[in-house]
Tab-separated table of C-alpha atoms and ligand atoms in Angstrom:
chain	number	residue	atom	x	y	z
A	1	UNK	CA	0.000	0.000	0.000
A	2	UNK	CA	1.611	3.523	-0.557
A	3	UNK	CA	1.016	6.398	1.681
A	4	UNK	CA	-1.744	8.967	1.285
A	5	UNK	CA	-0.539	12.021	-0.371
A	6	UNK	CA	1.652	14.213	1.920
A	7	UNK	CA	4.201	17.870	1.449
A	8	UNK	CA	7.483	17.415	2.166
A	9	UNK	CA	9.971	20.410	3.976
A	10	UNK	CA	13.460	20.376	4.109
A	11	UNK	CA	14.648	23.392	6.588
A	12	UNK	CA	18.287	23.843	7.599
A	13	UNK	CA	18.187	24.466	10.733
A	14	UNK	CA	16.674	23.453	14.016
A	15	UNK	CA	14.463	26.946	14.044
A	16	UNK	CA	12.820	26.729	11.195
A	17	UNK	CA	11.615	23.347	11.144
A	18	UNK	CA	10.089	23.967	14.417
A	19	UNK	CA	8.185	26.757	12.867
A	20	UNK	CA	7.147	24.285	9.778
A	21	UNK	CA	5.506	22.034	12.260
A	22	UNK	CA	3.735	24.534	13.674
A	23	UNK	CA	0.494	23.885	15.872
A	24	UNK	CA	-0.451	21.034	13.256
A	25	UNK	CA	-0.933	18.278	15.136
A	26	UNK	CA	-0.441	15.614	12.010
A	27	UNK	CA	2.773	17.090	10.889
A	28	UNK	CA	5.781	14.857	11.545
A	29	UNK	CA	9.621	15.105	11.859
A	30	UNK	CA	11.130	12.806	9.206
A	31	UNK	CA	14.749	11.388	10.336
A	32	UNK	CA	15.522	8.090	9.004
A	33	UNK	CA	12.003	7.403	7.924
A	34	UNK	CA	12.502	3.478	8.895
A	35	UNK	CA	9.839	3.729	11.152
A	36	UNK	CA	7.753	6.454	9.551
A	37	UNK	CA	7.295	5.172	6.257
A	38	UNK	CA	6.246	1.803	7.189
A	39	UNK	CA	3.800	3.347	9.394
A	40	UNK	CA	2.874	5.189	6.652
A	41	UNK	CA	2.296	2.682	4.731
A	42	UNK	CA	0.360	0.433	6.747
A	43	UNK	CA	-2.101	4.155	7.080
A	44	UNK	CA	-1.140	3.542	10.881
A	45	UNK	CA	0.316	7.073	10.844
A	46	UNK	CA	-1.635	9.406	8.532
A	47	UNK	CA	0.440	12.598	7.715
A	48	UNK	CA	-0.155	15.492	5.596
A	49	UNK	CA	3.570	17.028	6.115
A	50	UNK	CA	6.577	15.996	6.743
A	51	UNK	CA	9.698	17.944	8.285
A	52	UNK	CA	12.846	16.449	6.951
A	53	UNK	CA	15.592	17.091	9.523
A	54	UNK	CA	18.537	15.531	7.611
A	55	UNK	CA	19.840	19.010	6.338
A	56	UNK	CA	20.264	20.359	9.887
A	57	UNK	CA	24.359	20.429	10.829
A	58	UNK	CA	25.380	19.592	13.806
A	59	UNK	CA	22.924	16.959	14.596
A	60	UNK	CA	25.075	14.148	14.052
A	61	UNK	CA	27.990	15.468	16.499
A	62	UNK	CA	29.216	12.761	19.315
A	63	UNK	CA	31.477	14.154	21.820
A	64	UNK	CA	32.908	13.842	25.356
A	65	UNK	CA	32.367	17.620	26.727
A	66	UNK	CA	34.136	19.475	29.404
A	67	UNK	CA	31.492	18.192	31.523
A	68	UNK	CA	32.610	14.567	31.135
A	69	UNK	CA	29.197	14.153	29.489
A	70	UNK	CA	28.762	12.558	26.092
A	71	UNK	CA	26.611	13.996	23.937
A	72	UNK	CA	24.716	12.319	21.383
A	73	UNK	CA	23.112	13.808	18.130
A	74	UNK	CA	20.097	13.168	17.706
A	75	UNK	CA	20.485	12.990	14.113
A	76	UNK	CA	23.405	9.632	14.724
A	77	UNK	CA	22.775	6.793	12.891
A	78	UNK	CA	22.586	3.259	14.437
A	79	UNK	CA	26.162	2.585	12.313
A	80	UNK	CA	27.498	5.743	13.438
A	81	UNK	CA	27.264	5.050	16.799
A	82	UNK	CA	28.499	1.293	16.284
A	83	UNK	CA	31.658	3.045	14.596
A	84	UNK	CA	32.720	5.879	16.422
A	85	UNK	CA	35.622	5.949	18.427
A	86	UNK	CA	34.695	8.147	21.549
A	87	UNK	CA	31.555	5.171	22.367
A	88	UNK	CA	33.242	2.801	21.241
A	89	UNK	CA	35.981	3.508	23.953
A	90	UNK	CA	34.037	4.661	26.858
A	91	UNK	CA	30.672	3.102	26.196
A	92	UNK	CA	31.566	-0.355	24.343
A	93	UNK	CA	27.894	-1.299	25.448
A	94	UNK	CA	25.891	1.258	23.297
A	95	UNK	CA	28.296	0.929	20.145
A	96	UNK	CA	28.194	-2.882	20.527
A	97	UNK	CA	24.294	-2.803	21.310
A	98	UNK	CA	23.641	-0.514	18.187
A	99	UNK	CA	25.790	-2.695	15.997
A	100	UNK	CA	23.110	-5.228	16.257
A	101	UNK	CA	19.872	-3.149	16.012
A	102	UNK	CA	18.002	-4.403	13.499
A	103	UNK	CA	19.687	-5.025	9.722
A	104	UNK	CA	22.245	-3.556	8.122
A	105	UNK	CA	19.813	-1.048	5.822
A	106	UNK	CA	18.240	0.017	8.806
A	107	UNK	CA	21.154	0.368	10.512
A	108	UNK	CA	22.477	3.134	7.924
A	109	UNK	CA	19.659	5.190	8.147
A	110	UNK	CA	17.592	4.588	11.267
A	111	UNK	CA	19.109	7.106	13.969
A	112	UNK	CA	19.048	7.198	17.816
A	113	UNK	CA	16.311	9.690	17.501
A	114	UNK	CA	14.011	8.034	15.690
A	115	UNK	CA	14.352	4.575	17.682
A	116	UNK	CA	13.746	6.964	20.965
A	117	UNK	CA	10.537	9.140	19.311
A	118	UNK	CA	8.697	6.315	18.337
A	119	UNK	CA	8.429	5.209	21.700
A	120	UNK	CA	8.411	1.672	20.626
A	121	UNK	CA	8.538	-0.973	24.051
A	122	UNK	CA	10.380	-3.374	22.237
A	123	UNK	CA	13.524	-1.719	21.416
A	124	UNK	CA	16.780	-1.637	22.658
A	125	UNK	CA	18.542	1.521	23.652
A	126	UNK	CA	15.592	3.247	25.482
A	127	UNK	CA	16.673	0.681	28.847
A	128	UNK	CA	20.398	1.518	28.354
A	129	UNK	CA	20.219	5.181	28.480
A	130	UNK	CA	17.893	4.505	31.549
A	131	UNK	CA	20.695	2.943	33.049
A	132	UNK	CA	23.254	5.528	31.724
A	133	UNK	CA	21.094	8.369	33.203
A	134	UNK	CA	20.754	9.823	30.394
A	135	UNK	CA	18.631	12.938	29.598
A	136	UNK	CA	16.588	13.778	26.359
A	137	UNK	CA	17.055	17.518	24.966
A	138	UNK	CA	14.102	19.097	23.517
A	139	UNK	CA	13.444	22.125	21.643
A	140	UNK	CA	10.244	23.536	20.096
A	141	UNK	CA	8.343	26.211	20.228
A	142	UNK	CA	7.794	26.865	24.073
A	143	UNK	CA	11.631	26.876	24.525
A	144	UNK	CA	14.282	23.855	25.329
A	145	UNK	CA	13.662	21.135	28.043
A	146	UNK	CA	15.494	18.485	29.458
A	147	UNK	CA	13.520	15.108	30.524
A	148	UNK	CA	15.137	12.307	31.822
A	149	UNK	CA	15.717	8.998	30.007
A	150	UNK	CA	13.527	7.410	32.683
A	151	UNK	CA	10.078	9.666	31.997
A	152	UNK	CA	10.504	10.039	28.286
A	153	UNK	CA	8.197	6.861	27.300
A	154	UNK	CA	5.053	7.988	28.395
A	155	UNK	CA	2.994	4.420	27.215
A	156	UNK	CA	3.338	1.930	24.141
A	157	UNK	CA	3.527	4.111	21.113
A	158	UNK	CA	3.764	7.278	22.897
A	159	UNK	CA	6.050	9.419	24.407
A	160	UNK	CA	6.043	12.830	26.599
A	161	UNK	CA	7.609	14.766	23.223
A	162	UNK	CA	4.793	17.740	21.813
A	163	UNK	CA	4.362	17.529	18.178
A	164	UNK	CA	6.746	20.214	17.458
A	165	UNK	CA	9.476	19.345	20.027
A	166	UNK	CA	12.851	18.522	17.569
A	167	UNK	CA	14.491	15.750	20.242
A	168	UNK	CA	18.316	17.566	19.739
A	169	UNK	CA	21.046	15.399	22.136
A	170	UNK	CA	20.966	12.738	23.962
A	171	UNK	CA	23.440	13.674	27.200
A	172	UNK	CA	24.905	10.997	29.981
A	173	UNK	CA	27.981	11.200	32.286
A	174	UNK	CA	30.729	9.364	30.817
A	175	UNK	CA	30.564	6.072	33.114
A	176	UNK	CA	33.359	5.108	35.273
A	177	UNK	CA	32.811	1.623	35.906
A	178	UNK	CA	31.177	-1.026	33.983
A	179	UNK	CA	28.225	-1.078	31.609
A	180	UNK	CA	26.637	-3.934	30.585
A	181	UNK	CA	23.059	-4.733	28.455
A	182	UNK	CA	22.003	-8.348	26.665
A	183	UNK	CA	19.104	-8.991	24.886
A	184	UNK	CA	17.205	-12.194	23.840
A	185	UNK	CA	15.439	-11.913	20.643
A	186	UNK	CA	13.959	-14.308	18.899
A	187	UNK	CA	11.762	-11.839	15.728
A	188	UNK	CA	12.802	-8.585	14.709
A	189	UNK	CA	12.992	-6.924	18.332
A	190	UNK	CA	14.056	-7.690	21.468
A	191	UNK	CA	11.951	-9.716	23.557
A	192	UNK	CA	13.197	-8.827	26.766
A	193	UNK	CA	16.111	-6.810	27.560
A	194	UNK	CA	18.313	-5.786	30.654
A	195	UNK	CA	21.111	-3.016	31.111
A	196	UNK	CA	23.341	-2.329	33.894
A	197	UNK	CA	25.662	0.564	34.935
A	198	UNK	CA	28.145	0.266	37.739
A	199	UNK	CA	29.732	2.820	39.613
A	200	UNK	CA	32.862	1.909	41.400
A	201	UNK	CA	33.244	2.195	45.446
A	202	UNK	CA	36.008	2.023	47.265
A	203	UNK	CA	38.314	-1.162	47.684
A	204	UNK	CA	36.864	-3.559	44.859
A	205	UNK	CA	33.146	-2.542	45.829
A	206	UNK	CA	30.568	-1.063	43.929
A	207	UNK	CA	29.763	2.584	44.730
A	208	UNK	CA	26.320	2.898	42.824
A	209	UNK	CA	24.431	0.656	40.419
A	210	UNK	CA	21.516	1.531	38.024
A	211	UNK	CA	19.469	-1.418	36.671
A	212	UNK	CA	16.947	-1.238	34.346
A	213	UNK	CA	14.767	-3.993	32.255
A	214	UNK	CA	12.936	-2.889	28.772
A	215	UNK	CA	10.356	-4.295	26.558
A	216	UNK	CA	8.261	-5.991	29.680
A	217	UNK	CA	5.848	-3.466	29.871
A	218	UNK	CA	5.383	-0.143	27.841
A	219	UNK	CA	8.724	1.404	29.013
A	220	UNK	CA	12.047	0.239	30.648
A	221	UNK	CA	11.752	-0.099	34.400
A	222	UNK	CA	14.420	0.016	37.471
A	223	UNK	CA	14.631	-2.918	39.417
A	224	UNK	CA	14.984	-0.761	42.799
A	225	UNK	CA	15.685	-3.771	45.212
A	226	UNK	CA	18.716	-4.945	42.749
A	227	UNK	CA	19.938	-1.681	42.595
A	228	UNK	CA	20.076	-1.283	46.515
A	229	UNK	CA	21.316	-4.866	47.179
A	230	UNK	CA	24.384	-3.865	44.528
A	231	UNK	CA	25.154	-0.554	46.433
A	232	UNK	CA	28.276	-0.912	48.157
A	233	UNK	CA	28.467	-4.943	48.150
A	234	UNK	CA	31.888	-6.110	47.126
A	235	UNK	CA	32.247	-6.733	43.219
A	236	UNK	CA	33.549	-10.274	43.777
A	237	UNK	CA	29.530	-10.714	45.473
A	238	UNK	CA	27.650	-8.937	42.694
A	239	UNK	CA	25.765	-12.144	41.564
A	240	UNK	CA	24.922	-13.206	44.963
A	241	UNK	CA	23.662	-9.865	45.978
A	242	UNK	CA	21.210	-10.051	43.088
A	243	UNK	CA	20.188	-13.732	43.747
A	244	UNK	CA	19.527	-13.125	46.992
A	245	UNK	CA	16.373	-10.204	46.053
A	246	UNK	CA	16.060	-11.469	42.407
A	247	UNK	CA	12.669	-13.166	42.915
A	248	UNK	CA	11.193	-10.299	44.792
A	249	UNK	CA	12.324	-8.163	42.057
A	250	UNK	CA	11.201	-9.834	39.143
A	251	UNK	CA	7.922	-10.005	40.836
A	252	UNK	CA	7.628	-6.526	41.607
A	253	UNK	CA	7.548	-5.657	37.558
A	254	UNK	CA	5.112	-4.772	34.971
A	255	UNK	CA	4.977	-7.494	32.635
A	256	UNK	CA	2.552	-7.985	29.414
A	257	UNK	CA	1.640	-11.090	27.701
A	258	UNK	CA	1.993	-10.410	24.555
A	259	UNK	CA	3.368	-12.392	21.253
A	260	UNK	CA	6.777	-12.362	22.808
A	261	UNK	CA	5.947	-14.800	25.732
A	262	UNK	CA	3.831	-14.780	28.730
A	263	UNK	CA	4.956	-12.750	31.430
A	264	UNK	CA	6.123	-15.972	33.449
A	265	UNK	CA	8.517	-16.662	30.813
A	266	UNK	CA	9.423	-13.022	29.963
A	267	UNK	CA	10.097	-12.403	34.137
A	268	UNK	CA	12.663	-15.607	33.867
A	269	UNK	CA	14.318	-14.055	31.108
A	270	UNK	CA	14.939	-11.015	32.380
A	271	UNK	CA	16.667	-12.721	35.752
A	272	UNK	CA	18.858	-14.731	33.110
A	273	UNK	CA	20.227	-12.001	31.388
A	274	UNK	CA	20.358	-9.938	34.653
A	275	UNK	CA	22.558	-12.280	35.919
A	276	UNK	CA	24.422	-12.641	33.153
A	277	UNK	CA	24.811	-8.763	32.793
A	278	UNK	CA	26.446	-8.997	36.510
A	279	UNK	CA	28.876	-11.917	35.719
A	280	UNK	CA	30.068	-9.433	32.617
A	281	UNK	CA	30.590	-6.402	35.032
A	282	UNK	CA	32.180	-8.496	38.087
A	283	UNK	CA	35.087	-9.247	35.510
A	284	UNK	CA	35.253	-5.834	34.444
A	285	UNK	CA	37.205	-2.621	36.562
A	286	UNK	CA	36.993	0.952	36.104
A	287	UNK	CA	36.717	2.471	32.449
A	288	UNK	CA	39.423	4.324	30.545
A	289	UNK	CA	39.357	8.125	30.573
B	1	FAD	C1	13.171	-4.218	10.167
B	1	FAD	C2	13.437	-3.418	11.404
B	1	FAD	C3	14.057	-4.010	12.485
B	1	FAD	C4	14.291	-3.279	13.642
B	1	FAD	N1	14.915	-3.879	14.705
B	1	FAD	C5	15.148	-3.170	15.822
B	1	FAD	C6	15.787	-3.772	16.943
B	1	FAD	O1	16.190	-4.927	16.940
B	1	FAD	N2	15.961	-3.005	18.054
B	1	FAD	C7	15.554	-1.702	18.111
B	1	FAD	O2	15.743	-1.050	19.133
B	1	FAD	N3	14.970	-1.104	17.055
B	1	FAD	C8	14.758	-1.805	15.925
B	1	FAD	N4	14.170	-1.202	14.862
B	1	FAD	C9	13.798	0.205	14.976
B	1	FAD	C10	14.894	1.127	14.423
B	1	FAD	O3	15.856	1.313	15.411
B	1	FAD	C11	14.205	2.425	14.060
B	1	FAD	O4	13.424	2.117	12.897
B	1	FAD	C12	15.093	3.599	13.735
B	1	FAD	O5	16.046	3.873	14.700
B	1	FAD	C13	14.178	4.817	13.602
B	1	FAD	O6	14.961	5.915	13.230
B	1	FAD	P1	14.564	6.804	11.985
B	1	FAD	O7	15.563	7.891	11.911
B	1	FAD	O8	14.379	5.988	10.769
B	1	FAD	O9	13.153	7.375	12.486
B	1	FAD	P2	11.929	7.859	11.603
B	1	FAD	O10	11.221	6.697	11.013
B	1	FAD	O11	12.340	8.964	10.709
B	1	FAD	O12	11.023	8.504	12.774
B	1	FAD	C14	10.425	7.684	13.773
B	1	FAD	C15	9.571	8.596	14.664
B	1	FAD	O13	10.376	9.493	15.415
B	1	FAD	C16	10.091	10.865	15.092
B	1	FAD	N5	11.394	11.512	15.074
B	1	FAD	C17	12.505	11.073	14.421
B	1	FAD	N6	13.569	11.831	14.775
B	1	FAD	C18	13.114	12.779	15.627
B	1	FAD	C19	13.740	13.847	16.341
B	1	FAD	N7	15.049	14.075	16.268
B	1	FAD	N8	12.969	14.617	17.149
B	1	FAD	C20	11.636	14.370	17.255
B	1	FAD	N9	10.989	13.374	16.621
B	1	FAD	C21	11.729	12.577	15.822
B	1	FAD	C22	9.343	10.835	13.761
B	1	FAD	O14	8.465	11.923	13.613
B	1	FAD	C23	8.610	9.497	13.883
B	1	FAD	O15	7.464	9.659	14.680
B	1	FAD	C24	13.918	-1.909	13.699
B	1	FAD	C25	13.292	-1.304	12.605
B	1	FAD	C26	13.047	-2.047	11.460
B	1	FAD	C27	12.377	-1.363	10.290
């Protein structure tokens, strides 16, 4: 099926496709258009406008700041990300986990923007920049926010972006200790996924940890009791920390049924790859600066 008929803007800069949005309510950022134009396709998403954002420089930019942040263009490509050498050296997890997104086409074009703005609950990098902290940048008309990775997936399919909020940067502290995410997938997307981030304490402990487990429910969710039973425990004890309030934990989440598995089955998964995530980081020390 092809799309219904629809205009097509190309502004150059972050301004003025803001402005060609507007207060329409159907007119739509175009990135990669992986997402959009299948949508489109299917008439899930009718559109009478799109705002192509591809001509806008600087979008694309990853960097380690003076803040010992990394920021992320919105605009990066799933490959880009995979390739670059700042990730690739201080967050091996996110180049590694966006070197298997999807297929190699998709991969190209598809950006980090996209995957995030669709709000999709089966995808991969909204749990690990839960678990890097990250923070969403947003600019439209009312000004520029910041939301936190944590509240930006509002439900399935939806997401707490206004129509004519541009998502700019993605922004996280560049992690000191380990970082870890798995997936199992067994279609397209991932079926369940979990991502870890370990600060390092003093002495061979672990200062901080930030857990997180995606693609349950309708967003990625923090597994609080993990996260506290982590918190200071030596590194060598990691795994028995989490066995010891895994059950608990996996209980306390929000788990669909859906054609990925019952939630029974999706609960044990997470728990595998949890623990797996934690045998990963107990081998691994602080990161290079
Ligand atoms: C076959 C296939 C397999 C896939 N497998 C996986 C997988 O295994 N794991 C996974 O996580 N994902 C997977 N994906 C999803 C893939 O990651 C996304 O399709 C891609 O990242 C979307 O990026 P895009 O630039 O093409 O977005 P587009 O299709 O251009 O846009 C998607 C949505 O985001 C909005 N948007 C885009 N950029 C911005 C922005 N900067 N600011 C505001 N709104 C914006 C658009 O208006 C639209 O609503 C798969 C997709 C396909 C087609």
């Amino acid at each position: 099926m092809l799309p219904l008929p629809f205009t097509f803007e190309k502004p150059t800069t972050i301004a003025d496709a803001i402005t060609a949005i507007g207060d329409s309510d159907d007119a739509m950022f175009y990135s990669g258009g992986t997402e959009l134009l299948l949508a489109m396709k299917m008439r899930v998403i009718r559109t009478d406008r799109l705002v192509d954002i591809k001509s806008i420089p600087g979008l694309d930019r990853i960097v380690l700041n003076d803040a010992d942040e990394i920021e992320l263009g919105s605009r990066c490509t799933h490959r880009m990300i995979a390739q670059d050498p700042v990730l690739r050296r201080h967050v091996p997890a996110l180049a590694a986990l966006c070197a298997n997104v999807a297929n190699v086409r998709v991969r190209n074009v598809g950006t980090i923007g996209g995957n995030l703005c669709f709000g999709e609950p089966h995808a991969d990098p909204p749990t690990l920049f839960a678990a890097l902290n990250a923070r969403l940048l947003l600019q439209g008309g009312g000004g520029t926010r910041s939301v936190e990775a944590d509240d930006f997936i509002r439900s399935e399919l939806e997401t707490v972006r206004e129509p004519d909020e541009l998502l700019t940067m993605i922004v996280f502290p560049r992690p000191t200790g380990p970082v870890t995410y798995r997936r199992f997938k067994h279609g397209e997307r991932p079926s369940v996924n979990v991502a870890m981030a370990w600060s390092m304490g003093a002495a061979d402990t672990i200062g901080s940890a930030r857990v997180r487990v995606g693609a349950l429910g309708s967003r990625p969710q923090p597994l609080k009791a993990v996260e506290a039973a982590l918190a200071g425990c030596p590194i060598a004890d990691g795994r028995t920390a989490i066995e010891a309030v895994l059950a608990d934990a996996l209980d306390e989440l929000e788990v669909n049924d859906d054609r990925h598995g019952g939630a029974d089955y999706k609960r044990h998964l997470a728990g595998v790859l949890l623990l797996r995530n934690a045998e990963e980081a107990m081998t691994r020390r602080e990161m290079p600066r």
